[in-house]
Every structure is written in structure tokens, then in C-alpha cells.
Amino acid sequence: MSGHESAEDLSYGSYLRLDRLLTAQQPRSRPEHHDEMLFIVQHQTSELWLKLVLHELRTAADDMAADDLGRALKRLARVKQVQRTLIEQWSVLATLTPPEYVQFRGALGSSSGFQSYQYRAVEFVLGNKDAGMLEMFADDEQGSRLLDEALHTPSLYDRFLRLLARRGFDVPGDLLARDVTLAHTYHPGLVPVLARVYADTGTHWDLYETCEELVDIEENVQLWRFRHLKTVERTIGTRPGTGGTSGRDFLRRALDLTFFPELYAVRTAL
């Protein structure tokens, strides 16, 4: 599509760049195996949804920084709907049986979903940061730039805690001044702050709603991880994953990762 194309000449296909989008599926198996198309489309569509999730999460964090919590909540509601789509997509890939997958698995080489820089960026924006991940994308200019920006930008949770402080809540100072390039870890001093929100939901309704939206988002991430694990188990069993990952064991360990530990701890404290 030309940058000078008029609205009158704009077609559905040119607006969506379908000439590029629908020719981006290039199976590598020889002879070409029928089911490799499913594998490619599954992962390409996931990357498109992840692009939207990143778009919404980063803008929601900016909204919180601008004290526009209502707009941030609208964006988080959209993120949750996209997450549900991503979770359900695993049922499509689960139709790929072990004998079908093995026919083209060798054509994947060292490529692996572990190398998805957009997924890593989502984890960074939610607070699970790891500067070491940037080494994996040292040869990928776009991935390196995206992750470096996410690493050095306060996470969505950082933005929310700063908003709480501006609202007069006694958020521990070391949390407000922490190094945002590090992963957030559990801070017991934050639990009584959140308990105050939960103890008076009528007064602090938008803050309470935000807490619950964040819990929903974390739960959806965990459901996505679990569906990923079960799909891998039914497709390759306990074999190592492509790209040198440990496959099932790696995915099982990921289920223990958490973004907002105090939002779970506060339930015990109430």
C-alpha cells in the first residue's frame, strides 16, 4: 500500500497489507508437510495478539502514570479478552498429533517459542524482568530494542504502586525508589497497604478494581502457561524442546513465576 493512497482507492486487502500477511507462511519441510501450515499460523497469530497485548499494557501503564485509572482499566479489560483468545488457541495446536509433528519438526532447526521477544517483553512489562534475556536477542535489533526499553521502563505494577502513593497510601519507600531493571519480589510492607484498599472497597473502588484486574491478568498468564505445558506434553511428551530448552520441565518451572505476589498475600491477611 502506498503512503499516498487515497481513502477512495483503499481496499480491504491493501489496508490490511494482505499481500504481505498471507504470503508470510513459508513451510520449510521438504516435501512440504500438510500440518506445518497449522504450526506457522498458530505462532504467527499468537505474535500478533502479543503485539496488541504489549500495546495495551504499556499504554495502561502510561495512563496510571497520568492518574487516569479509568482509561487504564479499560485497556486492561481488553488485555484479558486477548489473553482468553491466546489460551483457547492452544486447543487448535493440540490437534497436531505426535506422528504429524515429527514429520516436520526437524525443519524447525534451532528455532523455539522461547525466542519470542514479544512474550519476554510482556513479562518485563508485568514485572518479571531479567536483563540476561537481552543476550539471547543480541543479534536481533528489533527484539533487543523492545526488550531494552521494557527493561528500563517502570513496570505496570511499579506504576500502580506509585499511583497508590500519590493517593496517600503509605507504600514502602524502597519500593517507590527501587531499581526498575530488576524483577519485582515480594515485599511484606506492601500487604497492609493493599489490605487498606480491600477493607474499604466503597471508598477505594477504582483501586480495588485495579487490584482484581491485575490478579485476573496474572491468572490468565498462568492458564496460558498451563495450556502450553499440556499441549507440549501431548505432542512431544518429555523430549527436549527445540532450541535447546528442556521442554516440559522448563514449562513446569514457569508455573511458579508470579508478578504480583502481594495481591495474593493480602487475601490471607484480610
PDB file of C-alpha atoms in Angstrom:
ATOM      1  CA  MET A   1       0.000   0.000   0.000  1.00  0.00           C
ATOM      2  CA  SER A   2       1.418   3.385  -0.985  1.00  0.00           C
ATOM      3  CA  GLY A   3       1.663   6.014   1.720  1.00  0.00           C
ATOM      4  CA  HIS A   4      -0.158   8.347  -0.674  1.00  0.00           C
ATOM      5  CA  GLU A   5      -3.072   6.042  -1.463  1.00  0.00           C
ATOM      6  CA  SER A   6      -6.351   7.932  -1.124  1.00  0.00           C
ATOM      7  CA  ALA A   7      -9.216   6.723   1.038  1.00  0.00           C
ATOM      8  CA  GLU A   8     -11.327   6.290  -2.102  1.00  0.00           C
ATOM      9  CA  ASP A   9      -8.774   3.870  -3.573  1.00  0.00           C
ATOM     10  CA  LEU A  10      -8.156   1.989  -0.328  1.00  0.00           C
ATOM     11  CA  SER A  11      -9.324  -1.622  -0.369  1.00  0.00           C
ATOM     12  CA  TYR A  12      -9.707  -4.140   2.443  1.00  0.00           C
ATOM     13  CA  GLY A  13      -6.688  -6.076   1.217  1.00  0.00           C
ATOM     14  CA  SER A  14      -4.425  -3.055   0.853  1.00  0.00           C
ATOM     15  CA  TYR A  15      -5.398  -1.607   4.239  1.00  0.00           C
ATOM     16  CA  LEU A  16      -4.519  -4.898   5.977  1.00  0.00           C
ATOM     17  CA  ARG A  17      -1.442  -5.495   3.796  1.00  0.00           C
ATOM     18  CA  LEU A  18      -2.777  -8.933   2.951  1.00  0.00           C
ATOM     19  CA  ASP A  19      -0.255  -9.238   0.136  1.00  0.00           C
ATOM     20  CA  ARG A  20       2.439  -9.440   2.801  1.00  0.00           C
ATOM     21  CA  LEU A  21       0.447 -11.040   5.606  1.00  0.00           C
ATOM     22  CA  LEU A  22      -0.838 -14.021   3.624  1.00  0.00           C
ATOM     23  CA  THR A  23       2.476 -14.759   1.960  1.00  0.00           C
ATOM     24  CA  ALA A  24       4.393 -14.865   5.264  1.00  0.00           C
ATOM     25  CA  GLN A  25       3.591 -18.553   5.784  1.00  0.00           C
ATOM     26  CA  GLN A  26       6.545 -20.387   4.250  1.00  0.00           C
ATOM     27  CA  PRO A  27       6.788 -24.060   5.315  1.00  0.00           C
ATOM     28  CA  ARG A  28      10.366 -25.380   5.343  1.00  0.00           C
ATOM     29  CA  SER A  29       9.715 -29.127   5.303  1.00  0.00           C
ATOM     30  CA  ARG A  30      10.609 -30.909   2.064  1.00  0.00           C
ATOM     31  CA  PRO A  31       8.441 -32.377   0.794  1.00  0.00           C
ATOM     32  CA  GLU A  32       6.114 -29.842   2.367  1.00  0.00           C
ATOM     33  CA  HIS A  33       4.121 -31.443   5.159  1.00  0.00           C
ATOM     34  CA  HIS A  34       0.448 -30.526   5.375  1.00  0.00           C
ATOM     35  CA  ASP A  35       0.445 -29.788   9.129  1.00  0.00           C
ATOM     36  CA  GLU A  36       3.341 -27.350   9.129  1.00  0.00           C
ATOM     37  CA  MET A  37       0.916 -24.644   7.963  1.00  0.00           C
ATOM     38  CA  LEU A  38      -1.046 -25.060  11.200  1.00  0.00           C
ATOM     39  CA  PHE A  39       2.150 -24.700  13.231  1.00  0.00           C
ATOM     40  CA  ILE A  40       3.170 -21.496  11.439  1.00  0.00           C
ATOM     41  CA  VAL A  41      -0.260 -19.851  11.557  1.00  0.00           C
ATOM     42  CA  GLN A  42      -0.649 -20.720  15.249  1.00  0.00           C
ATOM     43  CA  HIS A  43       2.575 -18.955  16.162  1.00  0.00           C
ATOM     44  CA  GLN A  44       2.170 -16.011  13.813  1.00  0.00           C
ATOM     45  CA  THR A  45      -1.308 -15.219  15.116  1.00  0.00           C
ATOM     46  CA  SER A  46      -0.031 -15.531  18.678  1.00  0.00           C
ATOM     47  CA  GLU A  47       2.646 -12.957  17.907  1.00  0.00           C
ATOM     48  CA  LEU A  48       0.008 -10.582  16.502  1.00  0.00           C
ATOM     49  CA  TRP A  49      -2.064 -10.909  19.666  1.00  0.00           C
ATOM     50  CA  LEU A  50       1.053 -10.395  21.793  1.00  0.00           C
ATOM     51  CA  LYS A  51       1.716  -7.189  19.860  1.00  0.00           C
ATOM     52  CA  LEU A  52      -1.735  -5.947  20.874  1.00  0.00           C
ATOM     53  CA  VAL A  53      -1.238  -7.045  24.493  1.00  0.00           C
ATOM     54  CA  LEU A  54       2.016  -5.071  24.650  1.00  0.00           C
ATOM     55  CA  HIS A  55       0.333  -2.053  23.061  1.00  0.00           C
ATOM     56  CA  GLU A  56      -2.437  -2.095  25.680  1.00  0.00           C
ATOM     57  CA  LEU A  57      -0.273  -2.876  28.721  1.00  0.00           C
ATOM     58  CA  ARG A  58       2.285  -0.163  28.007  1.00  0.00           C
ATOM     59  CA  THR A  59      -0.427   2.407  27.383  1.00  0.00           C
ATOM     60  CA  ALA A  60      -2.261   1.335  30.547  1.00  0.00           C
ATOM     61  CA  ALA A  61       0.972   1.934  32.493  1.00  0.00           C
ATOM     62  CA  ASP A  62       1.205   5.408  30.947  1.00  0.00           C
ATOM     63  CA  ASP A  63      -2.420   6.061  31.923  1.00  0.00           C
ATOM     64  CA  MET A  64      -1.635   5.135  35.524  1.00  0.00           C
ATOM     65  CA  ALA A  65       1.336   7.486  35.484  1.00  0.00           C
ATOM     66  CA  ALA A  66      -1.062  10.217  34.352  1.00  0.00           C
ATOM     67  CA  ASP A  67      -3.566   9.308  37.106  1.00  0.00           C
ATOM     68  CA  ASP A  68      -6.123   8.227  34.510  1.00  0.00           C
ATOM     69  CA  LEU A  69      -7.056   4.960  36.167  1.00  0.00           C
ATOM     70  CA  GLY A  70     -10.396   4.662  34.396  1.00  0.00           C
ATOM     71  CA  ARG A  71      -8.753   4.575  30.985  1.00  0.00           C
ATOM     72  CA  ALA A  72      -6.123   2.128  32.241  1.00  0.00           C
ATOM     73  CA  LEU A  73      -8.850  -0.223  33.449  1.00  0.00           C
ATOM     74  CA  LYS A  74     -10.485  -0.166  30.026  1.00  0.00           C
ATOM     75  CA  ARG A  75      -7.203  -1.233  28.435  1.00  0.00           C
ATOM     76  CA  LEU A  76      -6.657  -3.997  30.996  1.00  0.00           C
ATOM     77  CA  ALA A  77     -10.141  -5.330  30.279  1.00  0.00           C
ATOM     78  CA  ARG A  78      -9.148  -5.632  26.620  1.00  0.00           C
ATOM     79  CA  VAL A  79      -5.919  -7.405  27.557  1.00  0.00           C
ATOM     80  CA  LYS A  80      -7.934 -10.013  29.441  1.00  0.00           C
ATOM     81  CA  GLN A  81     -10.077 -10.718  26.374  1.00  0.00           C
ATOM     82  CA  VAL A  82      -6.972 -11.159  24.209  1.00  0.00           C
ATOM     83  CA  GLN A  83      -5.488 -13.479  26.824  1.00  0.00           C
ATOM     84  CA  ARG A  84      -8.581 -15.671  26.654  1.00  0.00           C
ATOM     85  CA  THR A  85      -8.131 -15.931  22.904  1.00  0.00           C
ATOM     86  CA  LEU A  86      -4.470 -16.886  23.342  1.00  0.00           C
ATOM     87  CA  ILE A  87      -5.382 -19.531  25.909  1.00  0.00           C
ATOM     88  CA  GLU A  88      -8.044 -21.068  23.675  1.00  0.00           C
ATOM     89  CA  GLN A  89      -5.667 -21.093  20.688  1.00  0.00           C
ATOM     90  CA  TRP A  90      -3.764 -23.946  22.315  1.00  0.00           C
ATOM     91  CA  SER A  91      -6.754 -26.210  21.565  1.00  0.00           C
ATOM     92  CA  VAL A  92      -6.081 -25.676  17.847  1.00  0.00           C
ATOM     93  CA  LEU A  93      -2.413 -26.644  18.102  1.00  0.00           C
ATOM     94  CA  ALA A  94      -3.402 -29.614  20.271  1.00  0.00           C
ATOM     95  CA  THR A  95      -4.958 -31.183  17.155  1.00  0.00           C
ATOM     96  CA  LEU A  96      -1.375 -31.729  15.950  1.00  0.00           C
ATOM     97  CA  THR A  97      -0.571 -35.323  16.871  1.00  0.00           C
ATOM     98  CA  PRO A  98       2.935 -36.678  17.603  1.00  0.00           C
ATOM     99  CA  PRO A  99       3.240 -38.551  14.266  1.00  0.00           C
ATOM    100  CA  GLU A 100       2.212 -35.387  12.403  1.00  0.00           C
ATOM    101  CA  TYR A 101       4.614 -33.103  14.274  1.00  0.00           C
ATOM    102  CA  VAL A 102       7.610 -35.383  13.868  1.00  0.00           C
ATOM    103  CA  GLN A 103       7.219 -35.168  10.081  1.00  0.00           C
ATOM    104  CA  PHE A 104       8.360 -31.533  10.016  1.00  0.00           C
ATOM    105  CA  ARG A 105       9.946 -30.902  13.408  1.00  0.00           C
ATOM    106  CA  GLY A 106      13.445 -31.263  12.001  1.00  0.00           C
ATOM    107  CA  ALA A 107      12.780 -28.356   9.630  1.00  0.00           C
ATOM    108  CA  LEU A 108      12.397 -26.006  12.613  1.00  0.00           C
ATOM    109  CA  GLY A 109      16.132 -26.162  13.327  1.00  0.00           C
ATOM    110  CA  SER A 110      17.099 -24.232  16.453  1.00  0.00           C
ATOM    111  CA  SER A 111      14.008 -22.009  16.413  1.00  0.00           C
ATOM    112  CA  SER A 112      11.877 -22.093  19.559  1.00  0.00           C
ATOM    113  CA  GLY A 113       8.982 -20.233  21.140  1.00  0.00           C
ATOM    114  CA  PHE A 114      11.461 -19.470  23.921  1.00  0.00           C
ATOM    115  CA  GLN A 115      12.933 -16.954  21.464  1.00  0.00           C
ATOM    116  CA  SER A 116       9.740 -14.861  21.274  1.00  0.00           C
ATOM    117  CA  TYR A 117      10.934 -11.389  22.255  1.00  0.00           C
ATOM    118  CA  GLN A 118       7.368 -10.103  22.388  1.00  0.00           C
ATOM    119  CA  TYR A 119       6.433 -12.689  25.009  1.00  0.00           C
ATOM    120  CA  ARG A 120       9.535 -11.728  27.002  1.00  0.00           C
ATOM    121  CA  ALA A 121       8.542  -8.065  26.687  1.00  0.00           C
ATOM    122  CA  VAL A 122       5.076  -8.845  28.097  1.00  0.00           C
ATOM    123  CA  GLU A 123       6.739 -10.490  31.104  1.00  0.00           C
ATOM    124  CA  PHE A 124       9.011  -7.450  31.510  1.00  0.00           C
ATOM    125  CA  VAL A 125       6.068  -5.031  31.392  1.00  0.00           C
ATOM    126  CA  LEU A 126       4.299  -7.101  34.037  1.00  0.00           C
ATOM    127  CA  GLY A 127       7.412  -7.003  36.232  1.00  0.00           C
ATOM    128  CA  ASN A 128       9.236 -10.286  35.646  1.00  0.00           C
ATOM    129  CA  LYS A 129      12.459  -8.714  34.366  1.00  0.00           C
ATOM    130  CA  ASP A 130      15.734 -10.441  33.583  1.00  0.00           C
ATOM    131  CA  ALA A 131      18.492  -8.390  31.968  1.00  0.00           C
ATOM    132  CA  GLY A 132      20.241 -11.615  30.971  1.00  0.00           C
ATOM    133  CA  MET A 133      17.487 -12.255  28.448  1.00  0.00           C
ATOM    134  CA  LEU A 134      18.835  -9.446  26.269  1.00  0.00           C
ATOM    135  CA  GLU A 135      21.873 -11.595  25.422  1.00  0.00           C
ATOM    136  CA  MET A 136      19.604 -14.033  23.621  1.00  0.00           C
ATOM    137  CA  PHE A 137      18.496 -11.264  21.254  1.00  0.00           C
ATOM    138  CA  ALA A 138      21.861  -9.570  20.774  1.00  0.00           C
ATOM    139  CA  ASP A 139      21.713 -10.270  17.031  1.00  0.00           C
ATOM    140  CA  ASP A 140      18.092  -9.143  16.690  1.00  0.00           C
ATOM    141  CA  GLU A 141      17.931  -5.364  16.510  1.00  0.00           C
ATOM    142  CA  GLN A 142      14.174  -5.120  16.860  1.00  0.00           C
ATOM    143  CA  GLY A 143      13.966  -7.599  19.725  1.00  0.00           C
ATOM    144  CA  SER A 144      16.902  -6.021  21.564  1.00  0.00           C
ATOM    145  CA  ARG A 145      15.411  -2.547  21.279  1.00  0.00           C
ATOM    146  CA  LEU A 146      11.989  -3.651  22.522  1.00  0.00           C
ATOM    147  CA  LEU A 147      13.363  -5.569  25.496  1.00  0.00           C
ATOM    148  CA  ASP A 148      15.864  -2.881  26.468  1.00  0.00           C
ATOM    149  CA  GLU A 149      13.092  -0.301  26.563  1.00  0.00           C
ATOM    150  CA  ALA A 150      10.849  -2.587  28.621  1.00  0.00           C
ATOM    151  CA  LEU A 151      13.738  -3.385  30.973  1.00  0.00           C
ATOM    152  CA  HIS A 152      14.413   0.270  31.782  1.00  0.00           C
ATOM    153  CA  THR A 153      10.767   1.383  31.988  1.00  0.00           C
ATOM    154  CA  PRO A 154       8.813   1.035  35.245  1.00  0.00           C
ATOM    155  CA  SER A 155       6.520  -1.973  35.068  1.00  0.00           C
ATOM    156  CA  LEU A 156       2.743  -1.823  35.183  1.00  0.00           C
ATOM    157  CA  TYR A 157       2.909  -2.786  38.870  1.00  0.00           C
ATOM    158  CA  ASP A 158       5.513  -0.092  39.566  1.00  0.00           C
ATOM    159  CA  ARG A 159       3.158   2.453  38.022  1.00  0.00           C
ATOM    160  CA  PHE A 160       0.269   1.223  40.146  1.00  0.00           C
ATOM    161  CA  LEU A 161       2.271   1.389  43.373  1.00  0.00           C
ATOM    162  CA  ARG A 162       3.352   4.942  42.576  1.00  0.00           C
ATOM    163  CA  LEU A 163      -0.271   5.847  41.941  1.00  0.00           C
ATOM    164  CA  LEU A 164      -1.192   4.382  45.344  1.00  0.00           C
ATOM    165  CA  ALA A 165       1.462   6.586  46.940  1.00  0.00           C
ATOM    166  CA  ARG A 166       0.074   9.679  45.197  1.00  0.00           C
ATOM    167  CA  ARG A 167      -3.345   8.750  46.569  1.00  0.00           C
ATOM    168  CA  GLY A 168      -1.937   8.956  50.086  1.00  0.00           C
ATOM    169  CA  PHE A 169      -1.181   5.299  50.797  1.00  0.00           C
ATOM    170  CA  ASP A 170       1.966   4.528  52.767  1.00  0.00           C
ATOM    171  CA  VAL A 171       3.748   2.481  50.084  1.00  0.00           C
ATOM    172  CA  PRO A 172       7.230   1.500  51.347  1.00  0.00           C
ATOM    173  CA  GLY A 173       9.791   3.994  50.073  1.00  0.00           C
ATOM    174  CA  ASP A 174      12.223   1.361  48.899  1.00  0.00           C
ATOM    175  CA  LEU A 175       9.564   0.050  46.522  1.00  0.00           C
ATOM    176  CA  LEU A 176       9.000   3.503  45.064  1.00  0.00           C
ATOM    177  CA  ALA A 177      12.732   4.094  44.578  1.00  0.00           C
ATOM    178  CA  ARG A 178      13.684   0.566  43.513  1.00  0.00           C
ATOM    179  CA  ASP A 179      15.816  -0.315  40.501  1.00  0.00           C
ATOM    180  CA  VAL A 180      13.163  -0.897  37.835  1.00  0.00           C
ATOM    181  CA  THR A 181      15.514  -3.084  35.772  1.00  0.00           C
ATOM    182  CA  LEU A 182      15.160  -5.805  38.406  1.00  0.00           C
ATOM    183  CA  ALA A 183      12.245  -8.191  38.818  1.00  0.00           C
ATOM    184  CA  HIS A 184       9.733  -7.250  41.474  1.00  0.00           C
ATOM    185  CA  THR A 185       9.961  -9.512  44.506  1.00  0.00           C
ATOM    186  CA  TYR A 186       7.610  -9.977  47.442  1.00  0.00           C
ATOM    187  CA  HIS A 187       7.603  -7.074  49.915  1.00  0.00           C
ATOM    188  CA  PRO A 188       5.730  -7.734  53.211  1.00  0.00           C
ATOM    189  CA  GLY A 189       5.402  -3.997  53.854  1.00  0.00           C
ATOM    190  CA  LEU A 190       3.065  -3.669  50.885  1.00  0.00           C
ATOM    191  CA  VAL A 191       0.493  -6.154  52.190  1.00  0.00           C
ATOM    192  CA  PRO A 192      -1.047  -3.852  54.861  1.00  0.00           C
ATOM    193  CA  VAL A 193      -1.259  -1.097  52.247  1.00  0.00           C
ATOM    194  CA  LEU A 194      -3.300  -3.308  49.960  1.00  0.00           C
ATOM    195  CA  ALA A 195      -5.326  -4.563  52.919  1.00  0.00           C
ATOM    196  CA  ARG A 196      -6.465  -0.984  53.462  1.00  0.00           C
ATOM    197  CA  VAL A 197      -7.797  -0.908  49.899  1.00  0.00           C
ATOM    198  CA  TYR A 198      -9.615  -4.210  50.347  1.00  0.00           C
ATOM    199  CA  ALA A 199     -11.004  -3.222  53.758  1.00  0.00           C
ATOM    200  CA  ASP A 200     -12.880  -0.235  52.308  1.00  0.00           C
ATOM    201  CA  THR A 201     -13.782  -1.041  48.728  1.00  0.00           C
ATOM    202  CA  GLY A 202     -16.522   1.566  48.682  1.00  0.00           C
ATOM    203  CA  THR A 203     -14.062   4.407  49.205  1.00  0.00           C
ATOM    204  CA  HIS A 204     -11.301   2.925  47.080  1.00  0.00           C
ATOM    205  CA  TRP A 205     -13.365   1.204  44.407  1.00  0.00           C
ATOM    206  CA  ASP A 206     -11.164   2.018  41.393  1.00  0.00           C
ATOM    207  CA  LEU A 207      -8.028   0.905  43.247  1.00  0.00           C
ATOM    208  CA  TYR A 208      -9.766  -2.266  44.382  1.00  0.00           C
ATOM    209  CA  GLU A 209     -10.928  -2.938  40.822  1.00  0.00           C
ATOM    210  CA  THR A 210      -7.383  -2.437  39.555  1.00  0.00           C
ATOM    211  CA  CYS A 211      -6.045  -4.949  42.061  1.00  0.00           C
ATOM    212  CA  GLU A 212      -8.569  -7.507  40.874  1.00  0.00           C
ATOM    213  CA  GLU A 213      -7.825  -6.796  37.210  1.00  0.00           C
ATOM    214  CA  LEU A 214      -4.137  -7.422  37.872  1.00  0.00           C
ATOM    215  CA  VAL A 215      -4.965 -10.708  39.579  1.00  0.00           C
ATOM    216  CA  ASP A 216      -7.097 -11.690  36.581  1.00  0.00           C
ATOM    217  CA  ILE A 217      -4.240 -10.916  34.208  1.00  0.00           C
ATOM    218  CA  GLU A 218      -1.758 -12.957  36.240  1.00  0.00           C
ATOM    219  CA  GLU A 219      -4.198 -15.840  36.434  1.00  0.00           C
ATOM    220  CA  ASN A 220      -4.646 -15.735  32.662  1.00  0.00           C
ATOM    221  CA  VAL A 221      -0.867 -15.848  32.180  1.00  0.00           C
ATOM    222  CA  GLN A 222      -0.762 -18.930  34.388  1.00  0.00           C
ATOM    223  CA  LEU A 223      -3.600 -20.556  32.449  1.00  0.00           C
ATOM    224  CA  TRP A 224      -1.751 -19.818  29.193  1.00  0.00           C
ATOM    225  CA  ARG A 225       1.417 -21.374  30.605  1.00  0.00           C
ATOM    226  CA  PHE A 226      -0.512 -24.431  31.758  1.00  0.00           C
ATOM    227  CA  ARG A 227      -2.201 -24.944  28.384  1.00  0.00           C
ATOM    228  CA  HIS A 228       1.211 -24.542  26.725  1.00  0.00           C
ATOM    229  CA  LEU A 229       2.609 -27.228  29.027  1.00  0.00           C
ATOM    230  CA  LYS A 230      -0.222 -29.672  28.362  1.00  0.00           C
ATOM    231  CA  THR A 231      -0.035 -29.114  24.597  1.00  0.00           C
ATOM    232  CA  VAL A 232       3.706 -29.820  24.642  1.00  0.00           C
ATOM    233  CA  GLU A 233       3.180 -32.935  26.769  1.00  0.00           C
ATOM    234  CA  ARG A 234       0.645 -34.390  24.348  1.00  0.00           C
ATOM    235  CA  THR A 235       2.746 -33.523  21.290  1.00  0.00           C
ATOM    236  CA  ILE A 236       6.339 -34.401  22.283  1.00  0.00           C
ATOM    237  CA  GLY A 237       5.979 -35.935  25.742  1.00  0.00           C
ATOM    238  CA  THR A 238       9.144 -35.489  27.796  1.00  0.00           C
ATOM    239  CA  ARG A 239      11.505 -34.936  24.861  1.00  0.00           C
ATOM    240  CA  PRO A 240      13.631 -31.754  24.885  1.00  0.00           C
ATOM    241  CA  GLY A 241      12.118 -28.744  23.152  1.00  0.00           C
ATOM    242  CA  THR A 242      13.501 -27.145  20.009  1.00  0.00           C
ATOM    243  CA  GLY A 243      16.167 -24.517  20.524  1.00  0.00           C
ATOM    244  CA  GLY A 244      17.777 -26.497  23.351  1.00  0.00           C
ATOM    245  CA  THR A 245      15.109 -25.920  26.026  1.00  0.00           C
ATOM    246  CA  SER A 246      14.219 -28.711  28.436  1.00  0.00           C
ATOM    247  CA  GLY A 247      10.673 -28.818  27.074  1.00  0.00           C
ATOM    248  CA  ARG A 248       8.119 -29.950  29.643  1.00  0.00           C
ATOM    249  CA  ASP A 249      10.371 -29.365  32.683  1.00  0.00           C
ATOM    250  CA  PHE A 250      11.115 -25.796  31.615  1.00  0.00           C
ATOM    251  CA  LEU A 251       7.398 -25.065  31.230  1.00  0.00           C
ATOM    252  CA  ARG A 252       6.599 -26.636  34.607  1.00  0.00           C
ATOM    253  CA  ARG A 253       9.088 -24.335  36.335  1.00  0.00           C
ATOM    254  CA  ALA A 254       7.472 -21.323  34.669  1.00  0.00           C
ATOM    255  CA  LEU A 255       4.226 -22.085  36.519  1.00  0.00           C
ATOM    256  CA  ASP A 256       5.911 -20.990  39.766  1.00  0.00           C
ATOM    257  CA  LEU A 257       6.640 -17.466  38.490  1.00  0.00           C
ATOM    258  CA  THR A 258       4.453 -14.671  39.849  1.00  0.00           C
ATOM    259  CA  PHE A 259       4.059 -10.983  39.038  1.00  0.00           C
ATOM    260  CA  PHE A 260       2.003  -9.548  41.894  1.00  0.00           C
ATOM    261  CA  PRO A 261       2.707 -11.680  44.989  1.00  0.00           C
ATOM    262  CA  GLU A 262       1.286  -9.161  47.474  1.00  0.00           C
ATOM    263  CA  LEU A 263      -2.100  -9.255  45.742  1.00  0.00           C
ATOM    264  CA  TYR A 264      -2.297 -12.922  46.680  1.00  0.00           C
ATOM    265  CA  ALA A 265      -0.789 -12.485  50.143  1.00  0.00           C
ATOM    266  CA  VAL A 266      -3.361  -9.829  51.038  1.00  0.00           C
ATOM    267  CA  ARG A 267      -6.109 -12.462  50.837  1.00  0.00           C
ATOM    268  CA  THR A 268      -4.585 -14.291  53.753  1.00  0.00           C
ATOM    269  CA  ALA A 269      -4.115 -11.059  55.703  1.00  0.00           C
ATOM    270  CA  LEU A 270      -7.731  -9.908  55.468  1.00  0.00           C
TER     271      LEU A 270
END
